[in-house]
Amino acid sequence: MEDEETILRKMRRLTDYYDIHKEIGRVENSGEIKFVTKHMECTAYQEVEELPLNITKPLQDKVALEMSRAIMHCSVSNLQCSIRCNVILPSEHFEICSEGFYRKLVIQQVALDDEGTYSVQYGKHTCSAKLTVEAQSLLMVRELKSVEVVAPDEACFECEVSVSVLKSSVWSLKGEALQHVPKVSLEKMGKVHRLTLRQTYVDMSGLVEFTSGKAKISAPCQE
């Protein structure tokens, strides 16, 4: 009969156990794993299969206020894969980032021009959602004043709005939109907008209008 010390020694050998844990298995980690001790060695083969590429939570329609930050996001099935936002490249205005299984498109200082449908491609899968941008409430802080000049002197019109506007505003004379050319200067200085007619003539007499979003003001120009 075996003595008590021999039995205990055998039990200790039988309960010796070694394992290895990997938090995240990657496809490139597939291969042979070998365990070696002083008196023995053993091998096993690890095969890591890639998770199927799926969009587990698609993009959702979103409404954002002009000049705010808009975040559109979806979740995916595989941590290691990236997404592609159609026609969008990362910039100061657009940021594409990953947080775990979430893939995000962050739009800084949303402009009215950013409104539209956004799509994400992930493997063979695509999802889309619409971003609606609501214009900020725009008030006229300082109205246009009538200007009377003698041709060919300059005529200058200036107004101030309540918020800085990203989208271009429109100046018009007698109903026709004005463009920035050598004889017509269109300036924007924060909330202040200025129109300068550098060389006037008699036929330029008429109503000058400034339009920004839904706000519109006017004043006569008289030669």
N, CA and C of each residue as an Amber inpcrd file, in Angstrom:
protein
   669
   0.8520000  -1.1920000   0.0000000   0.0000000   0.0000000   0.0000000
   0.8840000   1.2370000   0.0000000   0.4920000   2.2380000  -0.7830000
   1.2670000   3.4770000  -0.8580000   1.0810000   4.2710000   0.4270000
   2.2180000   4.9050000   0.8380000   2.0980000   5.7060000   2.0570000
   1.4080000   7.0330000   1.7490000   1.0570000   7.7400000   2.8110000
   0.2860000   8.9860000   2.6720000   1.0590000  10.0450000   1.9070000
   2.3790000  10.1160000   2.0990000   3.1940000  11.1360000   1.4170000
   3.1930000  10.9130000  -0.0880000   3.2830000   9.6470000  -0.5500000
   3.2730000   9.3370000  -1.9830000   1.9370000   9.7140000  -2.6060000
   0.8420000   9.4350000  -1.9310000  -0.4920000   9.7670000  -2.4500000
  -0.6500000  11.2730000  -2.6050000  -0.2040000  12.0270000  -1.6060000
  -0.3220000  13.4840000  -1.6700000   0.5110000  14.0500000  -2.8100000
   1.7120000  13.4640000  -3.0520000   2.5840000  13.9360000  -4.1290000
   1.9100000  13.7150000  -5.4760000   1.2620000  12.5840000  -5.6830000
   0.5520000  12.2990000  -6.9290000  -0.6260000  13.2580000  -7.1150000
  -1.3240000  13.5580000  -6.0330000  -2.4640000  14.4630000  -6.1290000
  -2.0190000  15.8650000  -6.5340000  -0.8620000  16.2960000  -6.0050000
  -0.3740000  17.6260000  -6.3770000  -0.0420000  17.6810000  -7.8610000
   0.5300000  16.6160000  -8.4080000   0.8700000  16.5780000  -9.8310000
  -0.3970000  16.6230000 -10.6740000  -1.4270000  15.8980000 -10.2320000
  -2.6610000  15.8540000 -10.9980000  -3.3900000  17.1970000 -10.9910000
  -3.2170000  17.9790000  -9.9620000  -3.9290000  19.2550000  -9.8870000
  -3.1150000  20.4170000 -10.4430000  -1.8740000  20.1920000 -10.8800000
  -1.1170000  21.2580000 -11.5480000  -1.8410000  21.6270000 -12.8410000
  -2.1490000  22.9100000 -13.0160000  -2.9420000  23.3340000 -14.1730000
  -2.4280000  24.6810000 -14.6490000  -2.2090000  24.7770000 -15.9450000
  -1.7270000  26.0230000 -16.5330000  -2.6760000  26.4330000 -17.6510000
  -2.9610000  27.7260000 -17.7160000  -3.7930000  28.1920000 -18.8260000
  -3.3100000  29.5630000 -19.2920000  -3.7710000  29.9470000 -20.4570000
  -3.4370000  31.2450000 -21.0230000  -4.7370000  31.8940000 -21.4990000
  -4.8850000  33.1470000 -21.1770000  -6.0960000  33.8730000 -21.5570000
  -5.7190000  35.0410000 -22.4530000  -6.4740000  35.2270000 -23.5200000
  -6.2980000  36.3920000 -24.3890000  -7.6100000  37.1660000 -24.3840000
  -7.5160000  38.4640000 -24.0520000  -8.7240000  39.2890000 -23.9780000
  -9.4080000  39.4040000 -25.3340000  -8.6180000  39.6990000 -26.3690000
  -9.1760000  39.8750000 -27.7100000  -8.4240000  38.9750000 -28.6780000
  -9.1300000  38.0580000 -29.2990000  -8.5080000  37.2050000 -30.2980000
  -8.5400000  37.8620000 -31.6640000  -7.4270000  37.8590000 -32.3520000
  -7.3520000  38.4300000 -33.6940000  -7.0830000  37.3070000 -34.6920000
  -7.4980000  37.5110000 -35.9230000  -7.2880000  36.4950000 -36.9540000
  -5.8090000  36.1770000 -37.0910000  -4.9650000  37.2140000 -36.9850000
  -3.5230000  36.9860000 -37.1390000  -2.9150000  36.2130000 -35.9660000
  -3.6960000  36.0030000 -34.8730000  -3.2030000  35.2140000 -33.7450000
  -3.3750000  33.7120000 -33.9600000  -3.9850000  33.3040000 -35.0590000
  -4.1290000  31.8710000 -35.3450000  -2.7440000  31.2390000 -35.4790000
  -2.5910000  30.0180000 -34.9630000  -1.3060000  29.3320000 -35.0880000
  -1.0840000  28.3540000 -33.9510000   0.1030000  27.7780000 -33.9210000
   0.4410000  26.7560000 -32.9370000   0.8150000  27.3880000 -31.6040000
   0.3080000  26.8060000 -30.5220000   0.6560000  27.2250000 -29.1670000
   1.3640000  26.0520000 -28.4930000   2.5340000  26.3120000 -27.9240000
   3.3290000  25.2410000 -27.3090000   3.5520000  25.5510000 -25.8360000
   3.3830000  24.5110000 -24.9980000   3.6580000  24.6180000 -23.5680000
   4.8420000  23.7050000 -23.2460000   5.8680000  24.2410000 -22.6110000
   7.0890000  23.4780000 -22.3310000   7.4320000  23.5950000 -20.8500000
   7.6930000  22.4390000 -20.2050000   8.2280000  22.4190000 -18.8400000
   9.5420000  21.6480000 -18.8720000  10.1130000  21.4420000 -17.7150000
  11.4130000  20.7740000 -17.6500000  11.3600000  19.3490000 -18.1820000
  10.2620000  18.6470000 -17.9310000  10.2030000  17.2320000 -18.2890000
   9.2150000  16.9180000 -19.4000000   8.4880000  17.9100000 -19.8950000
   7.4980000  17.5950000 -20.9240000   7.1550000  18.8330000 -21.7410000
   6.5000000  18.6030000 -22.8420000   5.9650000  19.7000000 -23.6490000
   4.7180000  19.1970000 -24.3690000   3.8300000  20.1340000 -24.7110000
   2.6340000  19.7830000 -25.4660000   2.2750000  20.9480000 -26.3780000
   1.5710000  20.6600000 -27.4200000   1.2110000  21.6950000 -28.3930000
  -0.2800000  21.6320000 -28.7080000  -0.7930000  22.7500000 -29.1440000
  -2.1900000  22.8400000 -29.5890000  -2.2500000  23.9030000 -30.6800000
  -3.3190000  23.8910000 -31.4290000  -3.4670000  24.8660000 -32.5160000
  -4.6580000  25.7690000 -32.2180000  -4.3960000  27.0600000 -32.2770000
  -5.4630000  28.0400000 -32.0630000  -5.9100000  28.6030000 -33.4050000
  -7.2010000  28.5410000 -33.6490000  -7.7540000  29.1150000 -34.8740000
  -8.7760000  30.1810000 -34.4980000  -8.5290000  31.3960000 -34.9330000
  -9.4190000  32.5180000 -34.6330000 -10.2060000  32.8620000 -35.8910000
 -11.5100000  32.7640000 -35.8070000 -12.3660000  33.0980000 -36.9430000
 -12.8600000  34.5350000 -36.8130000 -12.8520000  35.2340000 -37.9100000
 -13.2990000  36.6210000 -37.9080000 -14.8200000  36.6860000 -37.7710000
 -15.2780000  37.6090000 -36.9140000 -16.7220000  37.7890000 -36.7610000
 -17.3250000  38.2980000 -38.0650000 -18.5440000  37.9140000 -38.3730000
 -19.1850000  38.4450000 -39.5840000 -19.3690000  39.9550000 -39.4610000
 -19.2080000  40.6560000 -40.5860000 -19.3420000  42.1070000 -40.5870000
 -20.8140000  42.4780000 -40.7220000 -21.3480000  43.0690000 -39.6810000
 -22.7430000  43.5010000 -39.6950000 -22.8690000  44.8750000 -39.0460000
 -23.8690000  45.6270000 -39.4620000 -24.2270000  46.8640000 -38.7770000
 -25.3220000  46.5050000 -37.7830000 -24.9850000  46.4950000 -36.5060000
 -25.9370000  46.0420000 -35.4920000 -26.9400000  47.1300000 -35.1030000
 -26.5490000  48.3900000 -35.2570000 -27.4710000  49.5080000 -35.0040000
 -27.2250000  50.5690000 -36.0700000 -28.1410000  50.7510000 -37.0060000
 -27.9010000  51.6800000 -38.1180000 -27.9780000  53.1440000 -37.6840000
 -27.5600000  54.0230000 -38.5910000 -27.6860000  55.4590000 -38.3710000
 -29.1480000  55.8380000 -38.1660000 -29.3790000  56.8700000 -37.3770000
 -30.7320000  57.3670000 -37.1320000 -30.8540000  58.8030000 -37.6420000
 -32.0360000  59.1580000 -38.1650000 -32.2740000  60.5430000 -38.5780000
 -32.0540000  61.4780000 -37.3940000 -31.5300000  62.6660000 -37.6980000
 -31.1910000  63.6030000 -36.6200000 -31.5470000  65.0240000 -37.0230000
 -31.9460000  65.8240000 -36.0250000 -32.2130000  67.2490000 -36.2220000
 -31.2110000  68.0270000 -35.3760000 -30.5050000  68.9710000 -35.9980000
 -29.4960000  69.7570000 -35.2870000 -29.7270000  71.2390000 -35.5290000
 -29.3740000  72.0510000 -34.5410000 -29.4910000  73.4980000 -34.6660000
 -28.2300000  74.0460000 -35.3220000 -28.4030000  74.9600000 -36.2300000
 -27.2710000  75.5880000 -36.9120000 -26.2530000  76.0920000 -35.8840000
 -24.9670000  75.8760000 -36.1820000 -23.8240000  76.2770000 -35.3630000
 -23.5840000  75.3520000 -34.1650000 -24.4350000  74.3260000 -33.9510000
 -24.2020000  73.3800000 -32.8670000 -23.3270000  72.2370000 -33.3810000
 -23.0870000  71.2340000 -32.5360000 -22.3270000  70.0510000 -32.9370000
 -23.2970000  68.8880000 -33.1300000 -23.1990000  68.2370000 -34.2690000
 -24.0820000  67.1050000 -34.5670000 -23.2620000  65.8160000 -34.5720000
 -23.8000000  64.7770000 -33.9480000 -23.1340000  63.4740000 -33.9100000
 -24.0740000  62.4330000 -34.5010000 -23.6190000  61.7650000 -35.5490000
 -24.3670000  60.6560000 -36.1380000 -23.5480000  59.3900000 -35.8920000
 -24.1990000  58.3410000 -35.3980000 -23.4250000  57.1440000 -35.0580000
 -24.1920000  55.8670000 -35.3760000 -23.4140000  54.8120000 -35.5530000
 -23.9560000  53.4660000 -35.7340000 -23.0720000  52.5210000 -34.9390000
 -23.5240000  51.2930000 -34.7250000 -22.6950000  50.2940000 -34.0550000
 -22.4910000  49.1080000 -34.9900000 -21.3100000  48.4870000 -34.8620000
 -20.9180000  47.4060000 -35.7630000 -20.5660000  46.1590000 -34.9630000
 -20.4100000  45.0470000 -35.6590000 -20.2110000  43.7600000 -34.9920000
 -18.7550000  43.4350000 -34.7130000 -17.8330000  44.1310000 -35.3540000
 -16.4160000  43.7800000 -35.2430000 -15.6080000  45.0040000 -34.8430000
 -14.8680000  44.8930000 -33.7410000 -14.0730000  46.0210000 -33.2520000
 -12.9560000  46.4260000 -34.1980000 -12.4360000  45.4460000 -34.9550000
 -11.2160000  45.6950000 -35.7170000 -11.4460000  46.3770000 -37.0560000
 -12.6680000  46.4320000 -37.5170000 -12.9200000  46.9640000 -38.8620000
 -13.3340000  48.4240000 -38.8040000 -13.0020000  49.1250000 -39.8730000
 -13.3310000  50.5460000 -39.9550000 -14.5080000  50.7520000 -40.9050000
 -15.0970000  51.9480000 -40.8130000 -16.2050000  52.2920000 -41.6910000
 -15.7450000  53.3230000 -42.7040000 -16.5630000  53.5300000 -43.7130000
 -16.2780000  54.5740000 -44.7000000 -17.5260000  55.4230000 -44.8600000
 -17.3810000  56.7130000 -44.5420000 -18.4850000  57.6530000 -44.7380000
 -18.3810000  58.1990000 -46.1510000 -19.4180000  57.9500000 -46.9350000
 -19.3630000  58.2840000 -48.3540000 -19.0540000  59.7540000 -48.5920000
 -18.0260000  60.0190000 -49.3730000 -17.6410000  61.3350000 -49.8750000
 -17.1660000  62.2790000 -48.7620000 -16.9300000  61.7890000 -47.5650000
 -16.4880000  62.6480000 -46.4630000 -15.0690000  62.2660000 -46.0550000
 -14.2040000  63.2740000 -45.9820000 -12.8450000  63.0800000 -45.5060000
 -12.6940000  63.7920000 -44.1620000 -11.9160000  63.2140000 -43.2330000
 -11.7290000  63.8690000 -41.9340000 -11.1330000  65.2670000 -42.0960000
 -11.6370000  66.2170000 -41.3150000 -11.1580000  67.6010000 -41.3640000
 -11.5260000  68.2690000 -40.0430000 -11.2690000  69.5770000 -39.9410000
 -11.6670000  70.2920000 -38.7310000 -13.1900000  70.3130000 -38.5920000
 -13.8790000  70.2520000 -39.7130000 -15.3480000  70.2990000 -39.6960000
 -15.9590000  68.9130000 -39.4890000 -15.3500000  67.8990000 -40.1070000
 -15.8500000  66.5260000 -40.0000000 -14.8260000  65.6620000 -39.2670000
 -15.2770000  64.9610000 -38.2350000 -14.4170000  64.0410000 -37.4930000
 -15.0380000  62.6500000 -37.5170000 -14.2560000  61.6680000 -37.9600000
 -14.7160000  60.2770000 -37.9820000 -13.9490000  59.5250000 -36.8990000
 -14.6530000  58.9440000 -35.9320000 -13.9620000  58.3120000 -34.8090000
 -14.6500000  57.0090000 -34.3990000 -13.9270000  56.2240000 -33.5830000
 -14.4240000  54.9320000 -33.0990000 -14.3810000  54.9130000 -31.5810000
 -15.4300000  54.3810000 -30.9720000 -15.4860000  54.1630000 -29.5280000
 -16.0910000  52.7860000 -29.2910000 -15.2270000  51.7860000 -29.0770000
 -15.7150000  50.4230000 -28.9440000 -16.3620000  49.9670000 -30.2410000
 -17.6030000  49.5100000 -30.1420000 -18.3210000  49.0580000 -31.3330000
 -19.0200000  50.2150000 -32.0570000 -18.9460000  51.4040000 -31.4890000
 -19.6090000  52.5620000 -32.1020000 -18.6820000  53.2580000 -33.0940000
 -19.2520000  53.6520000 -34.2130000 -18.5340000  54.4500000 -35.2090000
 -19.2990000  55.7620000 -35.3430000 -18.5720000  56.8850000 -35.2100000
 -19.2400000  58.1850000 -35.1340000 -18.7390000  59.1520000 -36.1980000
 -19.6720000  59.9680000 -36.6720000 -19.3460000  61.1180000 -37.5110000
 -19.7470000  62.3480000 -36.7090000 -18.7510000  63.1740000 -36.3760000
 -18.9950000  64.3890000 -35.5980000 -18.8450000  65.5900000 -36.5250000
 -19.8840000  66.4050000 -36.6150000 -19.8610000  67.6020000 -37.4550000
 -19.8030000  68.8140000 -36.5370000 -18.6910000  69.5410000 -36.6150000
 -18.5210000  70.7200000 -35.7790000 -19.1920000  71.9320000 -36.4280000
 -19.8340000  72.7590000 -35.6270000 -20.4800000  73.9890000 -36.0930000
 -21.3050000  73.7340000 -37.3660000 -22.3490000  72.9940000 -37.1700000
 -23.2030000  72.5850000 -38.2930000 -23.7040000  73.8000000 -39.0710000
 -23.5820000  73.7240000 -40.3880000 -24.0840000  74.7780000 -41.2740000
 -25.3270000  74.2780000 -42.0020000 -26.0930000  75.2130000 -42.5320000
 -27.2950000  74.8270000 -43.2830000 -26.9340000  73.9530000 -44.4750000
 -25.7490000  74.1790000 -45.0470000 -25.3080000  73.3830000 -46.1950000
 -25.0140000  71.9290000 -45.8260000 -24.8700000  71.6260000 -44.5310000
 -24.5860000  70.2530000 -44.1040000 -25.8380000  69.3760000 -44.1150000
 -26.9900000  69.9830000 -44.3000000 -28.2350000  69.2000000 -44.3170000
 -28.2320000  68.2380000 -45.5000000 -28.6920000  67.0260000 -45.2500000
 -28.7510000  66.0360000 -46.3260000 -28.7290000  64.6250000 -45.7760000
 -28.5420000  63.6590000 -46.6620000 -28.5130000  62.2440000 -46.2910000
 -27.0710000  61.7660000 -46.1910000 -26.7470000  61.1060000 -45.0870000
 -25.4040000  60.5880000 -44.8470000 -25.4490000  59.0600000 -44.8640000
 -24.4290000  58.4570000 -45.4700000 -24.3760000  56.9980000 -45.5990000
 -23.0640000  56.4680000 -45.0370000 -23.1420000  55.2720000 -44.4730000
 -21.9670000  54.5830000 -43.9410000 -21.8510000  53.2300000 -44.6260000
 -20.6400000  52.8990000 -45.0620000 -20.3880000  51.5840000 -45.6580000
 -19.5040000  50.7840000 -44.7130000 -19.9380000  49.5630000 -44.3920000
 -19.2160000  48.6830000 -43.4790000 -19.2130000  47.2970000 -44.0980000
 -18.0750000  46.9090000 -44.6440000 -18.0360000  45.6630000 -45.3980000
 -18.9520000  45.7690000 -46.6030000 -19.8800000  44.8260000 -46.7240000
 -20.8490000  44.8590000 -47.8240000 -22.1560000  45.5430000 -47.4190000
 -22.2040000  46.0440000 -46.1980000 -23.4420000  46.6200000 -45.6750000
 -23.3950000  48.1440000 -45.7010000 -24.5480000  48.7510000 -45.9220000
 -24.6680000  50.2090000 -45.9680000 -25.9160000  50.6380000 -45.2050000
 -25.8150000  51.7530000 -44.4910000 -26.9930000  52.3420000 -43.8600000
 -26.9520000  53.8530000 -44.0630000 -28.1100000  54.4740000 -44.0700000
 -28.2140000  55.9090000 -44.3440000 -29.1840000  56.5610000 -43.3680000
 -28.9980000  57.8610000 -43.1620000 -29.9100000  58.6400000 -42.3250000
 -29.8480000  60.0940000 -42.7620000 -30.9060000  60.8250000 -42.4600000
 -30.9990000  62.2240000 -42.8830000 -30.6860000  63.1650000 -41.7250000
 -29.8540000  64.1610000 -42.0100000 -29.5740000  65.2240000 -41.0480000
 -30.3550000  66.4690000 -41.4670000 -31.2030000  66.9480000 -40.5730000
 -31.9600000  68.1810000 -40.8110000 -31.3650000  69.2870000 -39.9460000
 -31.0410000  70.4110000 -40.5660000 -30.4300000  71.5280000 -39.8410000
 -31.4400000  72.6670000 -39.7350000 -31.7360000  73.0540000 -38.5070000
 -32.6590000  74.1620000 -38.2750000 -31.8700000  75.4600000 -38.1350000
 -32.2770000  76.4680000 -38.8840000 -31.5760000  77.7500000 -38.8520000
 -31.7670000  78.4390000 -37.5030000 -30.7120000  79.1170000 -37.0680000
 -30.8290000  79.9020000 -35.8480000 -31.7910000  81.0690000 -36.0610000
 -32.4540000  81.4620000 -34.9930000 -33.3210000  82.6360000 -35.0780000
 -32.4490000  83.8620000 -35.3180000 -32.7220000  84.5640000 -36.3910000
 -31.8870000  85.6920000 -36.7900000 -32.6700000  86.9890000 -36.6430000
 -32.1190000  87.9100000 -35.8910000 -32.7480000  89.2090000 -35.6890000
 -31.8160000  90.3080000 -36.1710000 -32.3990000  91.3880000 -36.6510000
 -31.6130000  92.5370000 -37.0670000 -31.3370000  93.4220000 -35.8520000
 -30.0730000  93.5330000 -35.5010000 -29.6800000  94.3690000 -34.3670000
 -29.5500000  95.8240000 -34.8010000 -29.0360000  96.0240000 -36.0100000
 -28.8890000  97.3760000 -36.5570000 -29.4000000  97.3820000 -37.9830000
 -30.3980000  98.1910000 -38.2360000 -31.0520000  98.2160000 -39.5420000
 -30.2230000  98.9880000 -40.5710000 -30.5500000  98.7450000 -41.8410000
 -29.9620000  99.5470000 -42.9200000 -30.4950000 100.9750000 -42.8550000
 -29.6740000 101.9080000 -43.2860000 -30.0980000 103.3060000 -43.3580000
 -30.0740000 103.7690000 -44.8120000 -30.9980000 104.6510000 -45.1440000
 -31.0330000 105.2100000 -46.5050000 -29.7500000 105.9930000 -46.7740000
 -29.2810000 105.8870000 -48.0010000 -28.0470000 106.5780000 -48.3950000
 -28.3440000 107.4450000 -49.6150000 -27.8870000 108.6920000 -49.5630000
 -28.0350000 109.6020000 -50.7020000 -26.6460000 110.1080000 -51.0760000
 -26.2390000 109.8590000 -52.3050000 -24.9060000 110.2570000 -52.7670000
 -25.0220000 110.9800000 -54.1010000 -23.9170000 111.6250000 -54.4700000
 -23.8060000 112.2700000 -55.7780000 -22.8540000 111.4320000 -56.6200000
 -23.3310000 110.9770000 -57.7800000 -22.4860000 110.1540000 -58.6520000
 -21.2300000 110.9470000 -59.0290000 -20.0700000 110.3000000 -59.0600000
 -19.7930000 108.8600000 -58.8970000 -19.2750000 108.5040000 -57.5070000
 -19.7260000 109.1880000 -56.4580000 -19.2280000 108.9120000 -55.1080000
 -19.6340000 107.5060000 -54.6390000 -18.9330000 107.0480000 -53.5900000
 -19.2420000 105.7450000 -52.9960000 -20.5480000 105.7970000 -52.2170000
 -21.2270000 104.6500000 -52.1910000 -22.4070000 104.4810000 -51.3370000
 -22.1710000 103.2570000 -50.4610000 -22.3080000 103.4420000 -49.1610000
 -22.0190000 102.3420000 -48.2290000 -23.2560000 102.0180000 -47.3940000
 -23.6080000 100.7370000 -47.3500000 -24.7440000 100.2530000 -46.5610000
 -24.2230000  99.2350000 -45.5480000 -24.6990000  99.3220000 -44.3220000
 -24.2010000  98.4240000 -43.2790000 -25.3330000  98.0380000 -42.3390000
 -25.3310000  96.7620000 -41.9370000 -26.3160000  96.2910000 -40.9630000
 -25.6540000  95.2760000 -40.0460000 -26.3240000  94.9540000 -38.9510000
 -25.7820000  93.9890000 -37.9880000 -26.8800000  93.0110000 -37.5930000
 -26.5210000  91.7120000 -37.5770000 -27.4850000  90.6740000 -37.2120000
 -27.1450000  90.1130000 -35.8370000 -28.0570000  89.3400000 -35.2660000
 -27.9060000  88.8720000 -33.8830000 -26.9140000  87.7310000 -33.7160000
 -26.6730000  86.9500000 -34.7650000 -25.7400000  85.8220000 -34.6780000
 -24.8670000  85.7880000 -35.9230000 -23.6730000  85.2000000 -35.7750000
 -22.8080000  85.0260000 -36.9380000 -23.4240000  83.9840000 -37.8550000
 -23.4530000  84.2810000 -39.1290000 -24.0850000  83.4030000 -40.1150000
 -23.0110000  82.7500000 -40.9610000 -23.0430000  81.3850000 -41.0310000
 -22.0610000  80.6750000 -41.8460000 -22.4230000  80.7280000 -43.3220000
 -23.7120000  80.6010000 -43.6070000 -24.1360000  80.5970000 -45.0030000
 -24.0880000  82.0120000 -45.5600000 -23.7010000  82.1170000 -46.8270000
 -23.5740000  83.4310000 -47.4550000 -24.9110000  84.1630000 -47.4660000
 -24.8450000  85.4510000 -47.1330000 -26.0260000  86.3040000 -47.2080000
 -26.0900000  86.9290000 -48.5950000 -27.2330000  87.5330000 -48.9080000
 -27.4390000  88.0730000 -50.2560000 -27.7570000  89.5630000 -50.1790000
 -27.0060000  90.3420000 -50.9500000 -27.3120000  91.7540000 -51.1560000
 -27.9180000  91.8960000 -52.5490000 -28.9090000  92.7570000 -52.6730000
 -29.4970000  92.9860000 -53.9960000 -29.8120000  94.4730000 -54.1800000
 -29.8160000  94.9050000 -55.4180000 -30.1660000  96.2810000 -55.7840000
 -31.2460000  96.2240000 -56.8610000 -32.3770000  96.8130000 -56.5640000
 -33.5290000  96.8070000 -57.4730000 -33.9240000  95.3800000 -57.8580000
 -33.8090000  94.4640000 -56.8830000 -34.2370000  93.0830000 -57.0870000
 -33.2050000  92.1740000 -57.7180000 -32.0410000  92.7030000 -58.1050000
 -30.9940000  91.8900000 -58.7280000 -29.8680000  91.6370000 -57.7250000
 -29.5110000  90.3510000 -57.5710000 -28.4550000  89.9850000 -56.6250000
 -27.1220000  90.5880000 -57.0500000 -26.3700000  91.0700000 -56.0750000
 -25.0680000  91.6820000 -56.3330000 -23.9560000  90.6760000 -56.0640000
 -22.9120000  90.7260000 -56.8780000 -21.7430000  89.8740000 -56.7190000
 -20.5430000  90.7350000 -56.3320000 -19.5670000  90.0980000 -55.6990000
 -18.3490000  90.8200000 -55.3100000 -17.4740000  91.0190000 -56.5510000
 -17.4000000  92.2530000 -57.0050000 -16.6020000  92.6270000 -58.1830000
 -15.8510000  93.9040000 -57.8240000 -14.9180000  94.3500000 -58.6760000
 -14.1370000  95.5510000 -58.3320000 -14.9740000  96.7580000 -57.9180000
 -16.1380000  96.9630000 -58.5350000 -16.9530000  98.1400000 -58.2140000
 -18.0040000  97.8750000 -57.1330000 -18.0830000  96.6190000 -56.7030000
 -19.0410000  96.2530000 -55.6430000 -18.3040000  95.4230000 -54.5940000
 -18.2900000  95.8880000 -53.3640000 -17.6020000  95.1770000 -52.2820000
 -18.6220000  94.6220000 -51.2980000 -18.5460000  93.3080000 -51.0530000
 -19.4160000  92.6420000 -50.0750000 -18.5350000  92.1440000 -48.9340000
 -18.7420000  92.6640000 -47.7440000 -17.8890000  92.3100000 -46.6090000
 -18.7210000  91.7480000 -45.4590000 -18.0710000  90.8450000 -44.7160000
 -18.6890000  90.2820000 -43.5200000 -17.6590000  90.3140000 -42.4060000
 -17.9840000  90.9730000 -41.3120000 -17.0820000  91.0850000 -40.1640000
 -17.8230000  90.6100000 -38.9210000 -17.8100000  89.2910000 -38.7060000
 -18.5790000  88.7250000 -37.6030000 -20.0670000  88.8610000 -37.8650000
 -20.7440000  89.6600000 -37.0740000 -22.1900000  89.8490000 -37.2180000
 -22.5300000  91.0580000 -38.0850000 -21.5030000  91.7950000 -38.4880000
 -21.7170000  93.0110000 -39.2810000 -21.5300000  92.7040000 -40.7640000
 -22.4710000  93.1630000 -41.5810000 -22.4170000  92.9720000 -43.0310000
 -22.4110000  94.3460000 -43.6980000 -21.5400000  94.4780000 -44.7160000
 -21.3950000  95.7840000 -45.3590000 -21.3750000  95.6420000 -46.8780000
 -22.1140000  96.5380000 -47.5260000 -22.1180000  96.6450000 -48.9850000
 -21.5640000  98.0150000 -49.3550000 -20.5660000  98.0240000 -50.2520000
 -19.9990000  99.2880000 -50.7290000 -20.0840000  99.3320000 -52.2470000
 -20.7960000 100.3260000 -52.7580000 -20.8550000 100.5750000 -54.2070000
 -19.7950000 101.6250000 -54.4920000 -18.6740000 101.1930000 -55.0770000
 -17.4990000 102.0600000 -55.1710000 -17.6570000 103.1770000 -56.2010000
 -18.4100000 102.9440000 -57.2110000 -18.5910000 103.9800000 -58.2440000
 -20.0590000 103.9870000 -58.6590000 -20.7740000 104.9960000 -58.2070000
 -22.2140000 105.0420000 -58.4670000 -22.5270000 105.8480000 -59.7210000
 -23.7320000 105.6140000 -60.2260000 -24.2400000 106.4040000 -61.3490000
 -25.7530000 106.5110000 -61.1810000 -26.3530000 107.4160000 -61.9370000
 -27.7650000 107.7540000 -61.7280000 -28.6820000 106.5430000 -61.8200000
 -28.4140000 105.6430000 -62.7580000 -29.2870000 104.4740000 -62.9490000
 -29.2580000 103.4990000 -61.7680000 -28.3510000 103.7150000 -60.8130000
 -28.2650000 102.8070000 -59.6640000 -29.2650000 103.1640000 -58.5700000
 -29.9970000 104.2360000 -58.7210000 -31.0070000 104.5940000 -57.7110000
 -32.0350000 103.4710000 -57.5960000 -32.3430000 103.0820000 -56.3690000
 -33.3200000 102.0140000 -56.1660000 -33.2110000 101.4250000 -54.7790000
 -33.9450000 100.3550000 -54.5470000 -34.0200000  99.7290000 -53.2270000
 -32.8840000  98.7170000 -53.0450000 -32.1340000  98.8750000 -51.9600000
 -31.0820000  97.9240000 -51.5880000 -31.6520000  96.9840000 -50.5310000
 -31.4890000  95.6790000 -50.7370000 -32.0070000  94.6850000 -49.7910000
 -30.8810000  93.7790000 -49.2990000 -30.9750000  93.4130000 -48.0280000
 -30.0560000  92.4430000 -47.4300000 -30.8940000  91.2740000 -46.9280000
 -30.5340000  90.0550000 -47.3530000 -31.2790000  88.8550000 -46.9580000
 -30.3250000  87.8310000 -46.3610000 -30.6860000  87.3180000 -45.1930000
 -29.9000000  86.2610000 -44.5530000 -30.8780000  85.2890000 -43.9180000
 -30.9550000  84.0840000 -44.4820000 -31.9510000  83.1280000 -44.0080000
 -33.3480000  83.6710000 -44.2520000 -34.1550000  83.7610000 -43.1980000
 -35.5170000  84.2710000 -43.3280000 -35.6100000  85.7580000 -43.0060000
 -34.4740000  86.3640000 -42.6240000 -34.4720000  87.7840000 -42.2740000
 -34.1680000  88.6290000 -43.5070000 -34.9120000  89.7200000 -43.6530000
 -34.7080000  90.6060000 -44.8080000 -34.9620000  92.0510000 -44.3880000
 -34.0660000  92.9480000 -44.8070000 -34.2670000  94.3770000 -44.5680000
 -33.8950000  95.1220000 -45.8350000 -34.3670000  96.3650000 -45.9450000
 -34.0940000  97.1440000 -47.1540000 -33.9630000  98.6250000 -46.8240000
 -33.3390000  99.3510000 -47.7460000 -33.1950000 100.8050000 -47.6320000
 -32.9680000 101.3520000 -49.0310000 -33.4540000 102.5600000 -49.3300000
 -33.2700000 103.1200000 -50.6760000 -31.8820000 103.7020000 -50.8810000
 -31.4090000 103.5590000 -52.1080000 -30.1680000 104.2050000 -52.5360000
 -30.5790000 105.2930000 -53.5290000 -30.2220000 106.5350000 -53.2320000
 -30.6440000 107.6520000 -54.0770000 -29.4310000 108.3880000 -54.6240000
 -29.4570000 108.6110000 -55.9550000 -28.3650000 109.3310000 -56.6110000
 -28.7770000 110.7700000 -56.8240000
